[in-house]
mmCIF file of C-alpha atoms in Angstrom:
data_model
loop_
_atom_site.group_PDB
_atom_site.id
_atom_site.type_symbol
_atom_site.label_atom_id
_atom_site.label_comp_id
_atom_site.label_asym_id
_atom_site.label_seq_id
_atom_site.Cartn_x
_atom_site.Cartn_y
_atom_site.Cartn_z
ATOM 1 C CA MET I 1 -63.773 5.251 49.271
ATOM 2 C CA GLU I 2 -63.413 1.628 50.371
ATOM 3 C CA SER I 3 -66.599 -0.223 51.217
ATOM 4 C CA SER I 4 -67.529 -0.886 54.825
ATOM 5 C CA SER I 5 -66.706 -4.586 54.444
ATOM 6 C CA ARG I 6 -63.130 -3.814 53.387
ATOM 7 C CA GLU I 7 -62.788 -1.390 56.294
ATOM 8 C CA THR I 8 -64.020 -4.067 58.693
ATOM 9 C CA SER I 9 -61.397 -6.452 57.343
ATOM 10 C CA ALA I 10 -58.632 -3.881 57.670
ATOM 11 C CA GLN I 11 -59.593 -3.205 61.304
ATOM 12 C CA ALA I 12 -59.701 -6.861 62.342
ATOM 13 C CA PRO I 13 -57.329 -7.843 65.166
ATOM 14 C CA ALA I 14 -53.898 -8.825 63.883
ATOM 15 C CA GLY I 15 -54.224 -12.336 65.313
ATOM 16 C CA THR I 16 -57.554 -12.898 63.606
ATOM 17 C CA ALA I 17 -56.240 -11.625 60.275
ATOM 18 C CA ALA I 18 -53.189 -13.893 60.474
ATOM 19 C CA GLN I 19 -55.336 -16.860 61.464
ATOM 20 C CA ALA I 20 -57.684 -16.150 58.561
ATOM 21 C CA GLN I 21 -54.734 -16.219 56.185
ATOM 22 C CA ALA I 22 -53.630 -19.530 57.709
ATOM 23 C CA LEU I 23 -57.019 -21.178 57.161
ATOM 24 C CA ILE I 24 -56.382 -21.244 53.420
ATOM 25 C CA ASN I 25 -52.773 -21.691 52.374
ATOM 26 C CA TRP I 26 -52.830 -19.485 49.278
ATOM 27 C CA ASP I 27 -49.175 -20.119 48.420
ATOM 28 C CA LEU I 28 -49.802 -23.871 48.502
ATOM 29 C CA ALA I 29 -52.876 -23.391 46.321
ATOM 30 C CA ALA I 30 -50.781 -21.563 43.717
ATOM 31 C CA SER I 31 -47.935 -24.102 43.785
ATOM 32 C CA THR I 32 -50.363 -27.038 43.641
ATOM 33 C CA ALA I 33 -52.115 -25.513 40.639
ATOM 34 C CA ALA I 34 -48.775 -24.926 38.900
ATOM 35 C CA ARG I 35 -47.779 -28.564 39.525
ATOM 36 C CA LEU I 36 -51.087 -30.063 38.352
ATOM 37 C CA THR I 37 -51.822 -27.729 35.434
ATOM 38 C CA PRO I 38 -51.985 -29.708 32.150
ATOM 39 C CA ALA I 39 -49.335 -28.996 29.560
ATOM 40 C CA GLY I 40 -50.351 -26.460 26.932
ATOM 41 C CA PRO I 41 -49.811 -26.580 23.154
ATOM 42 C CA THR I 42 -46.286 -27.108 21.886
ATOM 43 C CA LEU I 43 -44.736 -23.803 20.822
ATOM 44 C CA GLY I 44 -41.188 -22.708 20.122
ATOM 45 C CA SER I 45 -39.782 -19.646 21.878
ATOM 46 C CA ALA I 46 -40.226 -17.525 18.742
ATOM 47 C CA GLU I 47 -43.852 -18.687 18.387
ATOM 48 C CA ILE I 48 -44.538 -17.871 22.034
ATOM 49 C CA GLY I 49 -43.101 -14.383 21.651
ATOM 50 C CA ALA I 50 -45.088 -13.757 18.484
ATOM 51 C CA ALA I 51 -48.338 -14.981 20.058
ATOM 52 C CA VAL I 52 -47.842 -12.773 23.126
ATOM 53 C CA GLU I 53 -47.165 -9.677 21.041
ATOM 54 C CA ASN I 54 -50.091 -10.387 18.749
ATOM 55 C CA LEU I 55 -52.451 -10.822 21.702
ATOM 56 C CA ARG I 56 -51.314 -7.482 23.102
ATOM 57 C CA LEU I 57 -51.960 -5.895 19.708
ATOM 58 C CA MET I 58 -55.425 -7.472 19.426
ATOM 59 C CA ALA I 59 -56.241 -6.281 22.946
ATOM 60 C CA ASP I 60 -55.412 -2.703 21.919
ATOM 61 C CA ILE I 61 -57.273 -2.932 18.608
ATOM 62 C CA SER I 62 -60.416 -4.250 20.282
ATOM 63 C CA VAL I 63 -60.986 -1.248 22.597
ATOM 64 C CA PRO I 64 -62.185 1.260 19.949
ATOM 65 C CA HIS I 65 -64.614 -1.375 18.667
ATOM 66 C CA VAL I 66 -65.958 -1.860 22.222
ATOM 67 C CA HIS I 67 -66.422 1.909 22.436
ATOM 68 C CA ASP I 68 -68.252 2.072 19.102
ATOM 69 C CA ILE I 69 -70.589 -0.799 20.009
ATOM 70 C CA THR I 70 -71.339 0.108 23.639
ATOM 71 C CA GLY I 71 -71.191 3.887 23.469
ATOM 72 C CA LEU I 72 -69.467 3.856 26.881
ATOM 73 C CA GLU I 73 -67.060 6.763 27.242
ATOM 74 C CA ALA I 74 -65.069 4.750 29.775
ATOM 75 C CA ALA I 75 -63.565 2.879 26.820
ATOM 76 C CA ARG I 76 -61.634 6.012 25.845
ATOM 77 C CA ASP I 77 -59.335 5.876 28.881
ATOM 78 C CA LEU I 78 -58.413 2.593 30.563
ATOM 79 C CA ARG I 79 -55.094 3.675 32.019
ATOM 80 C CA ASP I 80 -55.994 2.694 35.585
ATOM 81 C CA SER I 81 -56.005 -1.013 34.634
ATOM 82 C CA SER I 82 -53.621 -3.179 32.623
ATOM 83 C CA VAL I 83 -53.526 -6.090 30.181
ATOM 84 C CA LEU I 84 -51.316 -9.103 30.948
ATOM 85 C CA VAL I 85 -50.696 -12.072 28.664
ATOM 86 C CA VAL I 86 -50.102 -15.042 30.982
ATOM 87 C CA ASP I 87 -49.622 -18.800 31.079
ATOM 88 C CA ARG I 88 -51.849 -21.217 32.962
ATOM 89 C CA ALA I 89 -49.843 -21.267 36.195
ATOM 90 C CA SER I 90 -49.751 -17.460 36.302
ATOM 91 C CA TRP I 91 -53.506 -17.302 35.804
ATOM 92 C CA ALA I 92 -53.981 -19.699 38.724
ATOM 93 C CA LYS I 93 -51.664 -17.696 40.987
ATOM 94 C CA ALA I 94 -53.455 -14.461 40.103
ATOM 95 C CA ASN I 95 -56.742 -16.061 41.113
ATOM 96 C CA THR I 96 -55.412 -17.155 44.499
ATOM 97 C CA GLN I 97 -54.643 -13.478 45.144
ATOM 98 C CA SER I 98 -58.149 -12.408 44.138
ATOM 99 C CA PHE I 99 -59.790 -15.187 46.152
ATOM 100 C CA ALA I 100 -57.815 -14.066 49.192
ATOM 101 C CA VAL I 101 -59.245 -10.550 48.796
ATOM 102 C CA MET I 102 -62.786 -11.865 48.353
ATOM 103 C CA LEU I 103 -62.789 -14.368 51.226
ATOM 104 C CA GLN I 104 -60.631 -12.709 53.888
ATOM 105 C CA PRO I 105 -63.427 -10.626 55.535
ATOM 106 C CA ALA I 106 -65.824 -13.586 55.673
ATOM 107 C CA ILE I 107 -63.179 -15.883 57.181
ATOM 108 C CA GLU I 108 -62.302 -13.259 59.777
ATOM 109 C CA LYS I 109 -65.961 -12.898 60.790
ATOM 110 C CA MET I 110 -66.282 -16.664 61.079
ATOM 111 C CA LEU I 111 -63.188 -16.801 63.319
ATOM 112 C CA GLU I 112 -64.481 -13.939 65.482
ATOM 113 C CA SER I 113 -67.723 -15.834 66.056
ATOM 114 C CA ARG I 114 -65.733 -18.948 67.022
ATOM 115 C CA ARG I 115 -63.056 -17.211 69.066
ATOM 116 C CA GLY I 116 -60.891 -19.689 70.905
ATOM 117 C CA THR I 117 -62.215 -22.762 69.099
ATOM 118 C CA VAL I 118 -59.766 -22.764 66.177
ATOM 119 C CA GLY I 119 -56.163 -23.094 67.327
ATOM 120 C CA PRO I 120 -53.045 -22.281 65.244
ATOM 121 C CA GLY I 121 -52.309 -25.964 64.662
ATOM 122 C CA ALA I 122 -55.809 -26.726 63.446
ATOM 123 C CA ALA I 123 -55.761 -23.628 61.243
ATOM 124 C CA SER I 124 -52.456 -24.711 59.688
ATOM 125 C CA VAL I 125 -53.723 -28.215 58.929
ATOM 126 C CA SER I 126 -56.966 -26.815 57.540
ATOM 127 C CA GLY I 127 -54.987 -24.342 55.442
ATOM 128 C CA ALA I 128 -52.868 -27.078 53.890
ATOM 129 C CA ILE I 129 -55.892 -29.226 53.033
ATOM 130 C CA THR I 130 -57.944 -26.337 51.675
ATOM 131 C CA GLY I 131 -54.985 -24.895 49.778
ATOM 132 C CA SER I 132 -54.333 -28.229 48.081
ATOM 133 C CA GLN I 133 -58.001 -28.646 47.165
ATOM 134 C CA LEU I 134 -58.265 -25.127 45.782
ATOM 135 C CA GLY I 135 -55.046 -25.654 43.819
ATOM 136 C CA ALA I 136 -56.495 -28.778 42.196
ATOM 137 C CA ILE I 137 -59.639 -26.892 41.171
ATOM 138 C CA LEU I 138 -57.594 -24.004 39.750
ATOM 139 C CA ALA I 139 -55.433 -26.473 37.826
ATOM 140 C CA PHE I 140 -58.555 -27.881 36.167
ATOM 141 C CA LEU I 141 -59.911 -24.413 35.366
ATOM 142 C CA SER I 142 -56.552 -23.096 34.154
ATOM 143 C CA SER I 143 -56.825 -24.991 30.874
ATOM 144 C CA LYS I 144 -60.406 -23.798 30.209
ATOM 145 C CA VAL I 145 -60.209 -20.011 30.631
ATOM 146 C CA LEU I 146 -59.385 -17.846 27.610
ATOM 147 C CA GLY I 147 -59.355 -14.547 29.465
ATOM 148 C CA GLN I 148 -60.525 -12.909 32.672
ATOM 149 C CA TYR I 149 -60.883 -9.374 33.934
ATOM 150 C CA ASP I 150 -59.786 -9.263 37.569
ATOM 151 C CA PRO I 151 -61.008 -6.095 39.310
ATOM 152 C CA PHE I 152 -59.939 -7.290 42.777
ATOM 153 C CA SER I 153 -56.177 -7.796 42.403
ATOM 154 C CA ALA I 154 -55.288 -4.224 43.363
ATOM 155 C CA LEU I 155 -56.843 -4.786 46.816
ATOM 156 C CA ALA I 156 -54.474 -7.632 47.713
ATOM 157 C CA PRO I 157 -51.697 -6.892 50.250
ATOM 158 C CA ASN I 158 -48.501 -5.685 48.553
ATOM 159 C CA SER I 159 -50.233 -5.801 45.172
ATOM 160 C CA THR I 160 -48.474 -4.199 42.205
ATOM 161 C CA ALA I 161 -51.621 -4.241 40.067
ATOM 162 C CA PRO I 162 -53.029 -0.901 38.833
ATOM 163 C CA ALA I 163 -55.817 0.662 40.879
ATOM 164 C CA ALA I 164 -58.682 -0.785 38.793
ATOM 165 C CA GLY I 165 -57.184 -4.253 38.289
ATOM 166 C CA ARG I 166 -55.953 -6.204 35.304
ATOM 167 C CA LEU I 167 -57.133 -8.166 32.299
ATOM 168 C CA LEU I 168 -55.528 -11.606 31.967
ATOM 169 C CA LEU I 169 -55.310 -13.238 28.536
ATOM 170 C CA VAL I 170 -54.314 -16.907 28.859
ATOM 171 C CA ALA I 171 -52.115 -17.401 25.788
ATOM 172 C CA PRO I 172 -51.780 -21.228 25.730
ATOM 173 C CA ASN I 173 -55.541 -21.699 25.956
ATOM 174 C CA ILE I 174 -56.285 -19.184 23.214
ATOM 175 C CA VAL I 175 -53.707 -20.828 20.946
ATOM 176 C CA SER I 176 -55.024 -24.293 21.808
ATOM 177 C CA VAL I 177 -58.642 -23.407 20.961
ATOM 178 C CA GLU I 178 -57.812 -21.581 17.734
ATOM 179 C CA ARG I 179 -55.885 -24.685 16.630
ATOM 180 C CA GLU I 180 -58.722 -26.982 17.678
ATOM 181 C CA LEU I 181 -61.226 -24.909 15.714
ATOM 182 C CA ASN I 182 -58.829 -24.481 12.771
ATOM 183 C CA VAL I 183 -59.603 -20.769 12.472
ATOM 184 C CA ALA I 184 -57.475 -17.725 11.610
ATOM 185 C CA PRO I 185 -55.446 -16.910 14.751
ATOM 186 C CA GLU I 186 -55.643 -13.107 14.441
ATOM 187 C CA ASP I 187 -59.401 -13.214 13.874
ATOM 188 C CA PHE I 188 -59.995 -15.516 16.849
ATOM 189 C CA ARG I 189 -57.747 -13.475 19.147
ATOM 190 C CA LEU I 190 -59.509 -10.231 18.269
ATOM 191 C CA TRP I 191 -62.886 -11.908 18.804
ATOM 192 C CA VAL I 192 -61.833 -13.103 22.269
ATOM 193 C CA CYS I 193 -60.354 -9.706 23.157
ATOM 194 C CA LEU I 194 -63.627 -7.969 22.260
ATOM 195 C CA HIS I 195 -65.359 -9.999 24.966
ATOM 196 C CA GLU I 196 -62.659 -9.608 27.606
ATOM 197 C CA GLN I 197 -62.050 -5.909 27.030
ATOM 198 C CA THR I 198 -65.787 -5.327 27.419
ATOM 199 C CA HIS I 199 -65.477 -6.552 31.020
ATOM 200 C CA ARG I 200 -62.658 -4.093 31.569
ATOM 201 C CA VAL I 201 -64.827 -1.278 30.204
ATOM 202 C CA GLN I 202 -67.810 -2.340 32.353
ATOM 203 C CA PHE I 203 -65.872 -1.828 35.580
ATOM 204 C CA ALA I 204 -64.438 1.447 34.294
ATOM 205 C CA ALA I 205 -67.946 2.674 33.447
ATOM 206 C CA ALA I 206 -69.265 1.589 36.874
ATOM 207 C CA PRO I 207 -66.424 2.184 39.374
ATOM 208 C CA TRP I 208 -68.819 1.290 42.225
ATOM 209 C CA LEU I 209 -69.303 -2.214 40.820
ATOM 210 C CA ARG I 210 -66.123 -3.737 42.249
ATOM 211 C CA HIS I 211 -67.005 -3.042 45.881
ATOM 212 C CA HIS I 212 -70.649 -3.897 45.308
ATOM 213 C CA MET I 213 -69.642 -7.349 44.112
ATOM 214 C CA LEU I 214 -67.174 -7.762 46.981
ATOM 215 C CA ASP I 215 -69.902 -6.946 49.485
ATOM 216 C CA GLN I 216 -72.263 -9.451 47.876
ATOM 217 C CA ILE I 217 -69.587 -12.147 47.769
ATOM 218 C CA GLU I 218 -68.775 -11.483 51.424
ATOM 219 C CA ASN I 219 -72.461 -11.712 52.319
ATOM 220 C CA LEU I 220 -72.734 -15.115 50.659
ATOM 221 C CA SER I 221 -69.409 -16.335 52.063
ATOM 222 C CA VAL I 222 -70.368 -15.376 55.623
ATOM 223 C CA HIS I 223 -73.523 -17.484 55.336
ATOM 224 C CA LEU I 224 -71.654 -20.466 53.913
ATOM 225 C CA LEU I 225 -68.819 -20.308 56.449
ATOM 226 C CA GLY I 226 -71.296 -19.720 59.254
ATOM 227 C CA ASN I 227 -72.885 -23.054 58.344
ATOM 228 C CA VAL I 228 -69.562 -24.857 58.112
ATOM 229 C CA ASP I 229 -70.669 -27.598 60.540
ATOM 230 C CA SER I 230 -73.190 -28.890 57.996
ATOM 231 C CA ILE I 231 -71.043 -28.417 54.879
ATOM 232 C CA MET I 232 -70.048 -32.088 54.553
ATOM 233 C CA GLU I 233 -73.651 -33.271 54.925
ATOM 234 C CA ARG I 234 -74.838 -30.752 52.360
ATOM 235 C CA ALA I 235 -71.929 -31.544 50.015
ATOM 236 C CA ALA I 236 -72.887 -35.235 50.133
ATOM 237 C CA ALA I 237 -76.445 -34.248 49.239
ATOM 238 C CA ALA I 238 -75.044 -32.156 46.383
ATOM 239 C CA ALA I 239 -73.116 -35.125 44.998
ATOM 240 C CA LYS I 240 -76.220 -37.345 45.220
ATOM 241 C CA SER I 241 -78.282 -34.696 43.439
ATOM 242 C CA LEU I 242 -75.643 -34.481 40.741
ATOM 243 C CA ARG I 243 -75.901 -38.233 40.146
ATOM 244 C CA ASP I 244 -79.702 -38.041 40.086
ATOM 245 C CA ARG I 245 -79.627 -35.230 37.515
ATOM 246 C CA SER I 246 -77.136 -36.969 35.247
ATOM 247 C CA GLY I 247 -79.691 -39.188 33.545
ATOM 248 C CA PRO I 248 -81.344 -38.488 30.187
ATOM 249 C CA GLY I 249 -83.791 -35.618 30.278
ATOM 250 C CA ALA I 250 -82.611 -34.326 33.646
ATOM 251 C CA ALA I 251 -83.211 -30.620 34.057
ATOM 252 C CA PRO I 252 -80.021 -28.565 34.291
ATOM 253 C CA GLY I 253 -79.390 -26.614 37.483
ATOM 254 C CA ARG I 254 -76.853 -23.995 38.484
ATOM 255 C CA GLY I 255 -74.399 -26.706 39.484
ATOM 256 C CA ALA I 256 -74.663 -29.033 42.467
ATOM 257 C CA ILE I 257 -72.821 -26.740 44.871
ATOM 258 C CA LEU I 258 -74.869 -23.658 44.073
ATOM 259 C CA ASP I 259 -78.132 -25.595 44.004
ATOM 260 C CA LEU I 260 -77.873 -27.129 47.445
ATOM 261 C CA LEU I 261 -75.365 -25.302 49.670
ATOM 262 C CA GLN I 262 -77.725 -22.479 50.555
ATOM 263 C CA ASP I 263 -80.483 -21.497 52.988
ATOM 264 C CA PRO I 264 -83.066 -18.827 51.983
ATOM 265 C CA GLU I 265 -80.653 -15.952 52.686
ATOM 266 C CA GLU I 266 -77.916 -17.692 50.720
ATOM 267 C CA ARG I 267 -80.386 -18.302 47.887
ATOM 268 C CA ALA I 268 -81.132 -14.564 47.720
ATOM 269 C CA ALA I 269 -77.407 -13.741 47.652
ATOM 270 C CA VAL I 270 -76.782 -16.303 44.908
ATOM 271 C CA SER I 271 -79.750 -14.945 42.945
ATOM 272 C CA HIS I 272 -78.327 -11.428 43.010
ATOM 273 C CA LEU I 273 -74.820 -12.542 42.025
ATOM 274 C CA THR I 274 -76.289 -14.735 39.272
ATOM 275 C CA ALA I 275 -78.148 -11.733 37.863
ATOM 276 C CA VAL I 276 -75.043 -9.524 37.966
ATOM 277 C CA MET I 277 -72.844 -12.158 36.346
ATOM 278 C CA SER I 278 -75.496 -12.845 33.698
ATOM 279 C CA LEU I 279 -75.576 -9.128 32.917
ATOM 280 C CA LEU I 280 -71.781 -8.822 32.664
ATOM 281 C CA GLU I 281 -71.286 -11.978 30.609
ATOM 282 C CA GLY I 282 -74.310 -11.361 28.414
ATOM 283 C CA HIS I 283 -73.257 -7.791 27.663
ATOM 284 C CA ALA I 284 -69.743 -8.938 26.739
ATOM 285 C CA ASN I 285 -71.202 -11.638 24.509
ATOM 286 C CA VAL I 286 -73.435 -9.127 22.732
ATOM 287 C CA VAL I 287 -70.401 -6.955 22.005
ATOM 288 C CA MET I 288 -68.484 -10.015 20.831
ATOM 289 C CA ASP I 289 -71.300 -10.936 18.461
ATOM 290 C CA ALA I 290 -71.933 -7.379 17.221
ATOM 291 C CA VAL I 291 -68.884 -7.404 14.971
ATOM 292 C CA ASP I 292 -69.189 -8.367 11.330
ATOM 293 C CA ALA I 293 -66.736 -9.537 8.671
ATOM 294 C CA SER I 294 -65.431 -5.990 8.215
ATOM 295 C CA ILE I 295 -63.853 -6.264 11.680
ATOM 296 C CA VAL I 296 -63.314 -10.041 12.068
ATOM 297 C CA PRO I 297 -63.307 -11.522 8.540
ATOM 298 C CA SER I 298 -63.987 -15.116 9.600
ATOM 299 C CA VAL I 299 -66.359 -14.282 12.463
ATOM 300 C CA LYS I 300 -69.205 -16.435 11.143
ATOM 301 C CA THR I 301 -66.992 -19.527 10.995
ATOM 302 C CA ILE I 302 -65.551 -18.779 14.440
ATOM 303 C CA ARG I 303 -69.007 -18.474 16.010
ATOM 304 C CA GLN I 304 -70.245 -21.711 14.456
ATOM 305 C CA ARG I 305 -67.211 -23.768 15.442
ATOM 306 C CA PHE I 306 -66.836 -22.240 18.907
ATOM 307 C CA ASN I 307 -70.490 -22.857 19.785
ATOM 308 C CA ALA I 308 -70.191 -26.476 18.662
ATOM 309 C CA ARG I 309 -67.380 -27.193 21.142
ATOM 310 C CA GLY I 310 -67.931 -29.365 24.181
ATOM 311 C CA LYS I 311 -70.272 -31.968 22.705
ATOM 312 C CA ASP I 312 -67.779 -34.789 23.239
ATOM 313 C CA ARG I 313 -66.517 -34.026 26.759
ATOM 314 C CA GLY I 314 -65.527 -37.016 28.858
ATOM 315 C CA THR I 315 -67.569 -38.248 31.831
ATOM 316 C CA ILE I 316 -65.110 -36.941 34.449
ATOM 317 C CA GLU I 317 -64.954 -33.483 32.905
ATOM 318 C CA LYS I 318 -68.757 -33.349 32.692
ATOM 319 C CA PHE I 319 -68.967 -34.270 36.390
ATOM 320 C CA ILE I 320 -66.477 -31.583 37.432
ATOM 321 C CA ARG I 321 -68.081 -28.947 35.216
ATOM 322 C CA SER I 322 -71.492 -29.690 36.703
ATOM 323 C CA LEU I 323 -70.187 -29.739 40.285
ATOM 324 C CA LEU I 324 -68.479 -26.368 39.827
ATOM 325 C CA GLY I 325 -71.380 -24.866 37.922
ATOM 326 C CA LEU I 326 -69.386 -24.187 34.739
ATOM 327 C CA ASP I 327 -72.284 -25.158 32.501
ATOM 328 C CA ALA I 328 -74.389 -22.732 34.510
ATOM 329 C CA LYS I 329 -71.887 -20.059 33.448
ATOM 330 C CA MET I 330 -72.657 -20.876 29.823
ATOM 331 C CA ARG I 331 -76.350 -20.345 30.583
ATOM 332 C CA GLN I 332 -75.403 -16.969 32.057
ATOM 333 C CA TYR I 333 -74.025 -16.059 28.635
ATOM 334 C CA SER I 334 -77.286 -16.938 26.884
ATOM 335 C CA ASP I 335 -79.668 -15.547 29.537
ATOM 336 C CA GLY I 336 -77.709 -12.313 29.867
ATOM 337 C CA SER I 337 -77.323 -11.901 26.118
ATOM 338 C CA LYS I 338 -81.072 -12.236 25.619
ATOM 339 C CA PHE I 339 -81.726 -9.591 28.297
ATOM 340 C CA VAL I 340 -79.239 -7.121 26.796
ATOM 341 C CA ARG I 341 -80.533 -7.572 23.253
ATOM 342 C CA GLU I 342 -84.148 -7.115 24.309
ATOM 343 C CA VAL I 343 -83.370 -3.960 26.300
ATOM 344 C CA VAL I 344 -81.295 -2.469 23.473
ATOM 345 C CA ASP I 345 -84.057 -3.266 20.985
ATOM 346 C CA ALA I 346 -86.615 -1.540 23.214
ATOM 347 C CA ALA I 347 -84.655 1.410 24.608
ATOM 348 C CA GLY I 348 -81.489 1.690 22.526
ATOM 349 C CA MET I 349 -77.943 1.353 23.790
ATOM 350 C CA GLN I 350 -78.223 4.641 25.681
ATOM 351 C CA GLY I 351 -81.246 3.305 27.573
ATOM 352 C CA PHE I 352 -79.463 0.059 28.354
ATOM 353 C CA ASN I 353 -76.395 1.935 29.636
ATOM 354 C CA ARG I 354 -78.434 3.222 32.566
ATOM 355 C CA VAL I 355 -77.568 -0.122 34.127
ATOM 356 C CA TRP I 356 -74.052 1.203 34.875
ATOM 357 C CA GLU I 357 -75.265 4.263 36.793
ATOM 358 C CA SER I 358 -75.816 2.657 40.209
ATOM 359 C CA ALA I 359 -76.311 -0.637 42.012
ATOM 360 C CA ASP I 360 -80.053 0.116 42.162
ATOM 361 C CA HIS I 361 -80.148 -0.132 38.364
ATOM 362 C CA LEU I 362 -78.740 -3.655 38.249
ATOM 363 C CA PRO I 363 -81.329 -6.196 37.061
ATOM 364 C CA THR I 364 -82.699 -8.826 39.404
ATOM 365 C CA GLU I 365 -82.708 -12.469 38.376
ATOM 366 C CA PRO I 366 -86.447 -12.340 37.443
ATOM 367 C CA GLU I 367 -85.703 -9.232 35.358
ATOM 368 C CA ILE I 368 -82.891 -11.033 33.538
ATOM 369 C CA HIS I 369 -85.510 -13.560 32.417
ATOM 370 C CA ASP I 370 -88.167 -10.920 31.675
ATOM 371 C CA SER I 371 -86.571 -7.715 30.426
ATOM 372 C CA LYS I 372 -89.939 -5.908 30.432
ATOM 373 C CA LEU I 373 -89.793 -5.874 34.235
ATOM 374 C CA TRP I 374 -86.489 -3.988 34.198
ATOM 375 C CA LEU I 375 -87.642 -1.643 31.458
ATOM 376 C CA GLU I 376 -90.762 -0.783 33.464
ATOM 377 C CA ARG I 377 -88.769 -0.213 36.645
ATOM 378 C CA MET I 378 -86.390 2.104 34.789
ATOM 379 C CA GLY I 379 -89.271 3.955 33.124
ATOM 380 C CA LEU I 380 -88.057 3.043 29.635
#
């Protein structure tokens, strides 16, 4: 059954729904991203075809390994979702569709609270500006993402995605990184697929998780959009904070936007989403790192070279990564991985898998940093 937030969105007045769509021009976001996306590695048509087929093969091969490592029966049958091998522009377009699903209810609530104050003309202008800005961000991200499980795509209007969503493998980025690292392509692709397919299995094992995350994202979005009058002032403070933190020895934060654009209620919403994302990313990383040379022959070399990436990033890229919180995402990998490993060591994989039983079993952010708290709460 759809969550109450999705039902609220579906029942919104037609004018409000149309106006909400106009406030962010999703088509312009997709076309802007496609125009600004950096060129990928040079490949001939035969090389492209071979890489696509090999990625599909590695995606299939990885699933039994995910099942063996996680013990999750959901890995036996993933027919309600699909795997797509895409280019950078297609990844960006897919994300505009998912963002539309995630933000539509919050935008509609904001418009309802401001009924009569946002005219069609103003909405159209706002939509063009916001769509262009979002497209530029997606263009930047499109060259960084290796893969992504998208559980929300099936909820988009006129979507052709399977009921549980789709896994996107971004072929040019995977090829680019394997060349940069000078590692065996098949080994690297299988290693990446182990991580990404784990996300697919997580949502299959916890079918309630998709709507739980949507509700939490809506909760946070409503707070942010409700405070839209102070966004520019707070964004300026975020930029200043980013400059202040850029010096030697500055303590890392979640990213300027997430650090400062939040009141106490927003902070609680961000804390919960941070804990959930840390869990999902950490669990996928543990699976990725559980394989040995019998599965991925050059896995040790891949890990060493992959972890060493990013030390020589340029100043502009560092600024954008910090502003968007991308380095915070890397900390989610390490924090979540530590939590998963500690729980598995203490309670076994079967004990850890209780986390997929209900939203009440999800760890809080303090529990992510102190696994004993979660273990005690679960009686393990």
